[in-house]
Every structure is written in structure tokens, then in C-alpha cells.
Amino acid sequence: MEENSIVVQDLCKHFKGFTLDHVSFQVPKGRIVGFIGENGAGKSTTIRLILDELRKDGGQVTIFGSDHREVSLKEEIGVVFDTCNFHDVCTAKDVEKILAGVYRNWDGTVFHRYLERFQIPVDKKIGDFSKGMKMKLSILCAMAHRPKLLILDEATTGLDPVVRDEILDLFLEYIQEEENAIFFSSHITSDIEKIADYVIFIHRGKILFEEQKDDLLGHYGILRCGKEYFASISREDIITYRETPLSMECLVRDREKVKVKYGQAVVDNASLEDIMLLHIKGKEREEEQ
């Protein structure tokens, strides 16, 4: 049985017009867990609650088996949000001086190796950086104190595809240490597909599923058929569906079974983006009357 870096149980937070509703999931050690959902679904709220930046209304969060409010845990966590929080007048060298005084495990050798690897200038003011360079610096700083857990909220936002790929490779290197774990929120589902072991999907403040990525991509599918043929498809074989100008599109959990059962339909593989979109935009068969 896998040990967990994060355990979230029945986490609740109420805002006007939005409720995070009894959210529960786990982030195992040695694994990368992707956290997906549309804007406003509750991803950032969940992360800020885990980090105790918001006060929860209910539920429990533990990190490495301890209550998430334990101050000592901050040393073991690296955090990156979707914006760079370093002051524009600072340089990478200035940031290092500050963080070396904050983290006992700050590793200047690793930090400068990262700066060289990702071509981040040491003496240039951060205000003169591109958005991509700012995000790279934020990620490198989060990793340079050798945390056991990375919590990333849209951390690859603003990076071009080549640099994103390099950062994802860095995350894969990091996770080779079996005590490490990554909780990675992103709207770029292709990034999640490349590196995640598990995928958690949140929609309107509720967790819709928490599954192994390989199971999702290996079994889910999109069935496409004409509107007349759609009437013959059992509701039990469909998770959600939507109507397009040319056909009906159905999200199915077992595409090989459905291929055999409905030979006149086309059944394609489903990407994480397909799965997310059909959950969000599709309807359940029971709703059709």
C-alpha cells in the first residue's frame, strides 16, 4: 500500500456563489498527480486550502501524516503559482540571498546549475524578464531547497512548448526520488498526459473522478454516430453525450466493449481534454426526455 504525501478528506469551503463540496483525494509518495478542471472549478481554492492560505470550513488535510498547518512542513514543500511573486527590482542573485536565509536546505550549487541549464541570467532585473523566464525562475527556486513535495498551480503557463517540455523533464527527474511527490494543477492537459501517474478531475467544486492516467487513456473513448443510431445505444454504456451539427458524441468508459457492441458507430481514443470537455459540456443520458 502506497504512503501518501497529501491526504485530503471532506474538504469544504463556502463562498458566495461557489462551494468546494466535501473534496477528498490522495497524492501518493513517488507519484505525480494531475489536477484538472475548468476555470472556476475549485483547483486554486483547493491548493490554497492545502497550503493553509485560506481557512477551511470543514474537512482535514494532512501532509506527510501531519496536520497541514504545521509550520515545520513549509521546509518540505515547494510551491509555484501561475504568477511570479518576486519583486521586479530583484535579480536571481538577490532572490537566492533571500531564500537561502529562509530555507535550511537551500542548495546554491543546484540553484546555479538550474539557472545555467534554463538560461536564466544572474544579474538581470526580474522586471526585464519575459513571462516565461519569470515562471522558470519561480519553478527553479521552488526546487532548489530540495523539497519532498511540489505543489504547482498552472506552473507551466506562459512557457513556450520547447521550454515546457524541458520543465516537464525536470519534474520527471525530480520524481525519481521515491520520497518525492508532485501535485500539479494545469489547464494544459497535454502536460498532464505526459507526466502524471494519476488524474483528479474537479468540476463545480466536486471531484468527479480520481483515476490512474493510464487507465483513463487506455479505456475511455469517444463514440460517434448519427442521431437515429444514438437512440439504440444503452444509457448504461454512456457517461455523457453531446450533439454536434454532424453527429452525436458520447463519452464511454470501455471503448473496446462499445466497439464490439455498436459496430455501426465510430469509436476513437479519448484524450484528457476530450474527457474533460465531455464531462463539462455533455449531458447524462438520464437527462434526455
GROMACS .gro file of C-alpha atoms in nm:
model
  289
    1MET     CA    1   0.000   0.000   0.000
    2GLU     CA    2   0.142   0.336  -0.107
    3GLU     CA    3   0.222   0.601   0.150
    4ASN     CA    4   0.075   0.943   0.083
    5SER     CA    5   0.234   1.286   0.075
    6ILE     CA    6  -0.107   1.457   0.086
    7VAL     CA    7  -0.440   1.327   0.215
    8VAL     CA    8  -0.746   1.549   0.172
    9GLN     CA    9  -1.069   1.437   0.341
   10ASP     CA   10  -1.410   1.606   0.305
   11LEU     CA   11  -1.255   1.947   0.244
   12CYS     CA   12  -1.515   2.226   0.230
   13LYS     CA   13  -1.505   2.597   0.163
   14HIS     CA   14  -1.805   2.823   0.107
   15PHE     CA   15  -1.801   3.146  -0.092
   16LYS     CA   16  -2.088   3.348  -0.227
   17GLY     CA   17  -2.184   3.165  -0.546
   18PHE     CA   18  -1.939   2.878  -0.505
   19THR     CA   19  -1.884   2.586  -0.270
   20LEU     CA   20  -1.596   2.344  -0.253
   21ASP     CA   21  -1.804   2.042  -0.162
   22HIS     CA   22  -1.651   1.763   0.053
   23VAL     CA   23  -1.343   1.718  -0.165
   24SER     CA   24  -1.135   1.407  -0.091
   25PHE     CA   25  -0.826   1.267  -0.265
   26GLN     CA   26  -0.470   1.146  -0.207
   27VAL     CA   27  -0.126   1.224  -0.350
   28PRO     CA   28   0.097   0.916  -0.308
   29LYS     CA   29   0.469   0.947  -0.249
   30GLY     CA   30   0.677   0.888  -0.559
   31ARG     CA   31   0.392   0.992  -0.791
   32ILE     CA   32   0.278   1.287  -0.999
   33VAL     CA   33  -0.090   1.369  -0.959
   34GLY     CA   34  -0.252   1.593  -1.219
   35PHE     CA   35  -0.539   1.816  -1.108
   36ILE     CA   36  -0.766   1.923  -1.393
   37GLY     CA   37  -1.091   2.115  -1.432
   38GLU     CA   38  -1.229   2.426  -1.597
   39ASN     CA   39  -1.159   2.778  -1.471
   40GLY     CA   40  -1.355   2.835  -1.152
   41ALA     CA   41  -1.392   2.462  -1.078
   42GLY     CA   42  -1.203   2.491  -0.748
   43LYS     CA   43  -0.845   2.396  -0.834
   44SER     CA   44  -0.673   2.705  -0.692
   45THR     CA   45  -0.908   2.716  -0.394
   46THR     CA   46  -0.817   2.356  -0.310
   47ILE     CA   47  -0.446   2.429  -0.336
   48ARG     CA   48  -0.469   2.740  -0.118
   49LEU     CA   49  -0.661   2.542   0.143
   50ILE     CA   50  -0.394   2.270   0.139
   51LEU     CA   51  -0.131   2.538   0.193
   52ASP     CA   52  -0.340   2.698   0.471
   53GLU     CA   53  -0.360   3.024   0.279
   54LEU     CA   54  -0.737   3.003   0.316
   55ARG     CA   55  -0.925   2.886   0.624
   56LYS     CA   56  -1.127   2.575   0.552
   57ASP     CA   57  -1.489   2.542   0.660
   58GLY     CA   58  -1.466   2.169   0.711
   59GLY     CA   59  -1.259   1.859   0.648
   60GLN     CA   60  -0.899   1.757   0.711
   61VAL     CA   61  -0.570   1.794   0.526
   62THR     CA   62  -0.254   1.609   0.622
   63ILE     CA   63   0.089   1.641   0.464
   64PHE     CA   64   0.339   1.363   0.535
   65GLY     CA   65   0.097   1.243   0.804
   66SER     CA   66   0.091   1.577   0.992
   67ASP     CA   67  -0.171   1.848   1.004
   68HIS     CA   68  -0.112   2.084   0.710
   69ARG     CA   69  -0.087   2.383   0.945
   70GLU     CA   70   0.239   2.260   1.099
   71VAL     CA   71   0.495   2.533   1.039
   72SER     CA   72   0.779   2.283   1.000
   73LEU     CA   73   0.618   2.143   0.685
   74LYS     CA   74   0.697   2.461   0.490
   75GLU     CA   75   1.059   2.345   0.464
   76GLU     CA   76   0.949   2.029   0.281
   77ILE     CA   77   0.719   2.193   0.025
   78GLY     CA   78   0.800   2.381  -0.296
   79VAL     CA   79   0.516   2.594  -0.433
   80VAL     CA   80   0.468   2.763  -0.770
   81PHE     CA   81   0.161   2.967  -0.867
   82ASP     CA   82   0.074   3.099  -1.212
   83THR     CA   83   0.245   3.434  -1.149
   84CYS     CA   84   0.594   3.525  -1.036
   85ASN     CA   85   0.590   3.684  -0.690
   86PHE     CA   86   0.946   3.816  -0.688
   87HIS     CA   87   0.989   4.195  -0.694
   88ASP     CA   88   1.078   4.344  -1.031
   89VAL     CA   89   1.389   4.524  -0.899
   90CYS     CA   90   1.542   4.199  -0.772
   91THR     CA   91   1.781   3.977  -0.963
   92ALA     CA   92   1.816   3.600  -0.942
   93LYS     CA   93   2.119   3.661  -0.721
   94ASP     CA   94   1.907   3.876  -0.486
   95VAL     CA   95   1.637   3.609  -0.472
   96GLU     CA   96   1.895   3.349  -0.381
   97LYS     CA   97   2.019   3.558  -0.087
   98ILE     CA   98   1.664   3.591   0.044
   99LEU     CA   99   1.567   3.226   0.003
  100ALA     CA  100   1.896   3.096   0.141
  101GLY     CA  101   1.801   3.270   0.465
  102VAL     CA  102   1.451   3.119   0.461
  103TYR     CA  103   1.524   2.752   0.385
  104ARG     CA  104   1.775   2.550   0.586
  105ASN     CA  105   1.819   2.310   0.292
  106TRP     CA  106   1.879   2.574   0.027
  107ASP     CA  107   2.133   2.435  -0.222
  108GLY     CA  108   2.315   2.713  -0.405
  109THR     CA  109   2.502   2.466  -0.626
  110VAL     CA  110   2.177   2.315  -0.750
  111PHE     CA  111   2.022   2.659  -0.797
  112HIS     CA  112   2.306   2.785  -1.016
  113ARG     CA  113   2.307   2.460  -1.211
  114TYR     CA  114   1.938   2.517  -1.282
  115LEU     CA  115   1.999   2.881  -1.382
  116GLU     CA  116   2.261   2.773  -1.633
  117ARG     CA  117   2.052   2.485  -1.764
  118PHE     CA  118   1.749   2.707  -1.829
  119GLN     CA  119   1.947   3.015  -1.935
  120ILE     CA  120   1.833   3.246  -1.656
  121PRO     CA  121   2.066   3.548  -1.615
  122VAL     CA  122   2.202   3.601  -1.263
  123ASP     CA  123   2.227   3.982  -1.259
  124LYS     CA  124   1.938   4.091  -1.480
  125LYS     CA  125   1.641   4.256  -1.307
  126ILE     CA  126   1.335   4.032  -1.292
  127GLY     CA  127   1.121   4.319  -1.419
  128ASP     CA  128   1.305   4.285  -1.751
  129PHE     CA  129   1.234   3.910  -1.776
  130SER     CA  130   0.977   3.768  -2.013
  131LYS     CA  131   0.680   3.593  -1.854
  132GLY     CA  132   0.832   3.259  -1.946
  133MET     CA  133   1.162   3.346  -1.777
  134LYS     CA  134   0.978   3.457  -1.463
  135MET     CA  135   0.792   3.126  -1.447
  136LYS     CA  136   1.114   2.930  -1.498
  137LEU     CA  137   1.281   3.121  -1.215
  138SER     CA  138   0.982   3.054  -0.986
  139ILE     CA  139   1.000   2.682  -1.059
  140LEU     CA  140   1.376   2.663  -1.007
  141CYS     CA  141   1.352   2.848  -0.677
  142ALA     CA  142   1.080   2.610  -0.559
  143MET     CA  143   1.308   2.314  -0.630
  144ALA     CA  144   1.643   2.449  -0.509
  145HIS     CA  145   1.575   2.385  -0.138
  146ARG     CA  146   1.520   2.015  -0.216
  147PRO     CA  147   1.156   1.983  -0.104
  148LYS     CA  148   0.986   1.644  -0.083
  149LEU     CA  149   0.662   1.781  -0.227
  150LEU     CA  150   0.600   2.018  -0.517
  151ILE     CA  151   0.262   2.190  -0.540
  152LEU     CA  152   0.220   2.356  -0.878
  153ASP     CA  153  -0.076   2.573  -0.977
  154GLU     CA  154  -0.060   2.640  -1.353
  155ALA     CA  155   0.320   2.646  -1.325
  156THR     CA  156   0.381   2.591  -1.698
  157THR     CA  157   0.156   2.880  -1.800
  158GLY     CA  158   0.336   3.123  -2.031
  159LEU     CA  159   0.612   2.883  -2.129
  160ASP     CA  160   0.665   2.803  -2.495
  161PRO     CA  161   0.632   2.434  -2.594
  162VAL     CA  162   1.008   2.370  -2.601
  163VAL     CA  163   1.072   2.515  -2.255
  164ARG     CA  164   0.759   2.346  -2.118
  165ASP     CA  165   0.895   2.016  -2.237
  166GLU     CA  166   1.227   2.084  -2.062
  167ILE     CA  167   1.047   2.173  -1.737
  168LEU     CA  168   0.835   1.860  -1.757
  169ASP     CA  169   1.152   1.654  -1.798
  170LEU     CA  170   1.287   1.826  -1.486
  171PHE     CA  171   0.975   1.720  -1.295
  172LEU     CA  172   1.025   1.362  -1.414
  173GLU     CA  173   1.384   1.371  -1.291
  174TYR     CA  174   1.267   1.505  -0.954
  175ILE     CA  175   1.015   1.227  -0.908
  176GLN     CA  176   1.281   0.958  -0.950
  177GLU     CA  177   1.345   1.006  -0.579
  178GLU     CA  178   1.069   0.785  -0.440
  179GLU     CA  179   1.007   1.007  -0.137
  180ASN     CA  180   0.916   1.300  -0.361
  181ALA     CA  181   0.571   1.380  -0.499
  182ILE     CA  182   0.412   1.640  -0.727
  183PHE     CA  183   0.058   1.780  -0.713
  184PHE     CA  184   0.020   1.957  -1.047
  185SER     CA  185  -0.279   2.172  -1.143
  186SER     CA  186  -0.286   2.267  -1.510
  187HIS     CA  187  -0.529   2.354  -1.785
  188ILE     CA  188  -0.271   2.225  -2.036
  189THR     CA  189  -0.395   1.867  -2.039
  190SER     CA  190  -0.115   1.752  -2.272
  191ASP     CA  191   0.132   1.831  -1.991
  192ILE     CA  192  -0.071   1.616  -1.752
  193GLU     CA  193  -0.086   1.337  -2.011
  194LYS     CA  194   0.292   1.339  -2.046
  195ILE     CA  195   0.396   1.317  -1.681
  196ALA     CA  196   0.107   1.233  -1.446
  197ASP     CA  197   0.053   0.895  -1.281
  198TYR     CA  198  -0.293   0.985  -1.151
  199VAL     CA  199  -0.555   1.236  -1.263
  200ILE     CA  200  -0.809   1.410  -1.040
  201PHE     CA  201  -1.092   1.593  -1.215
  202ILE     CA  202  -1.281   1.863  -1.026
  203HIS     CA  203  -1.599   2.022  -1.162
  204ARG     CA  204  -1.808   2.288  -0.989
  205GLY     CA  205  -1.639   2.222  -0.657
  206LYS     CA  206  -1.682   1.844  -0.662
  207ILE     CA  207  -1.443   1.564  -0.751
  208LEU     CA  208  -1.584   1.372  -1.048
  209PHE     CA  209  -1.310   1.112  -1.062
  210GLU     CA  210  -0.966   1.019  -0.929
  211GLU     CA  211  -0.808   0.757  -1.155
  212GLN     CA  212  -0.478   0.631  -1.289
  213LYS     CA  213  -0.392   0.818  -1.606
  214ASP     CA  214  -0.308   0.502  -1.798
  215ASP     CA  215  -0.650   0.358  -1.716
  216LEU     CA  216  -0.821   0.674  -1.839
  217LEU     CA  217  -0.632   0.686  -2.167
  218GLY     CA  218  -0.631   0.310  -2.209
  219HIS     CA  219  -1.004   0.251  -2.166
  220TYR     CA  220  -1.210   0.566  -2.219
  221GLY     CA  221  -1.329   0.650  -2.568
  222ILE     CA  222  -1.549   0.876  -2.781
  223LEU     CA  223  -1.833   0.705  -2.967
  224ARG     CA  224  -1.961   0.898  -3.269
  225CYS     CA  225  -2.280   0.809  -3.452
  226GLY     CA  226  -2.584   0.951  -3.626
  227LYS     CA  227  -2.876   1.081  -3.427
  228GLU     CA  228  -3.103   0.792  -3.526
  229TYR     CA  229  -2.847   0.528  -3.426
  230PHE     CA  230  -2.791   0.708  -3.097
  231ALA     CA  231  -3.143   0.609  -2.988
  232SER     CA  232  -3.036   0.242  -2.987
  233ILE     CA  233  -2.740   0.296  -2.752
  234SER     CA  234  -2.796   0.193  -2.392
  235ARG     CA  235  -2.767   0.464  -2.131
  236GLU     CA  236  -2.552   0.223  -1.927
  237ASP     CA  237  -2.276   0.242  -2.191
  238ILE     CA  238  -2.258   0.623  -2.190
  239ILE     CA  239  -2.107   0.854  -1.930
  240THR     CA  240  -2.210   1.178  -2.105
  241TYR     CA  241  -2.303   1.285  -2.457
  242ARG     CA  242  -2.342   1.596  -2.667
  243GLU     CA  243  -2.497   1.678  -3.001
  244THR     CA  244  -2.286   1.833  -3.278
  245PRO     CA  245  -2.408   1.961  -3.615
  246LEU     CA  246  -2.297   1.636  -3.780
  247SER     CA  247  -2.328   1.363  -3.517
  248MET     CA  248  -2.372   1.257  -3.156
  249GLU     CA  249  -2.055   1.230  -2.944
  250CYS     CA  250  -2.064   1.000  -2.642
  251LEU     CA  251  -1.802   0.955  -2.371
  252VAL     CA  252  -1.770   0.585  -2.290
  253ARG     CA  253  -1.574   0.410  -2.015
  254ASP     CA  254  -1.490   0.088  -2.207
  255ARG     CA  255  -1.420   0.167  -2.570
  256GLU     CA  256  -1.330  -0.190  -2.675
  257LYS     CA  257  -1.656  -0.327  -2.539
  258VAL     CA  258  -1.850  -0.049  -2.708
  259LYS     CA  259  -1.674  -0.110  -3.042
  260VAL     CA  260  -1.796  -0.468  -3.042
  261LYS     CA  261  -2.147  -0.387  -2.921
  262TYR     CA  262  -2.213  -0.096  -3.158
  263GLY     CA  263  -2.047  -0.193  -3.484
  264GLN     CA  264  -2.209   0.083  -3.688
  265ALA     CA  265  -2.058   0.357  -3.473
  266VAL     CA  266  -1.708   0.503  -3.481
  267VAL     CA  267  -1.519   0.474  -3.152
  268ASP     CA  268  -1.200   0.676  -3.109
  269ASN     CA  269  -0.947   0.705  -2.829
  270ALA     CA  270  -1.017   0.984  -2.580
  271SER     CA  271  -0.758   1.236  -2.466
  272LEU     CA  272  -0.776   1.401  -2.124
  273GLU     CA  273  -0.907   1.711  -2.297
  274ASP     CA  274  -1.184   1.507  -2.463
  275ILE     CA  275  -1.278   1.351  -2.130
  276MET     CA  276  -1.282   1.686  -1.952
  277LEU     CA  277  -1.482   1.864  -2.223
  278LEU     CA  278  -1.747   1.594  -2.250
  279HIS     CA  279  -1.788   1.587  -1.874
  280ILE     CA  280  -1.829   1.966  -1.867
  281LYS     CA  281  -2.032   2.024  -2.185
  282GLY     CA  282  -2.206   1.691  -2.216
  283LYS     CA  283  -2.533   1.569  -2.067
  284GLU     CA  284  -2.612   1.246  -1.893
  285ARG     CA  285  -2.845   1.014  -2.080
  286GLU     CA  286  -3.097   1.023  -1.795
  287GLU     CA  287  -3.148   1.393  -1.861
  288GLU     CA  288  -3.279   1.332  -2.212
  289GLN     CA  289  -3.656   1.327  -2.222
   0.00000   0.00000   0.00000
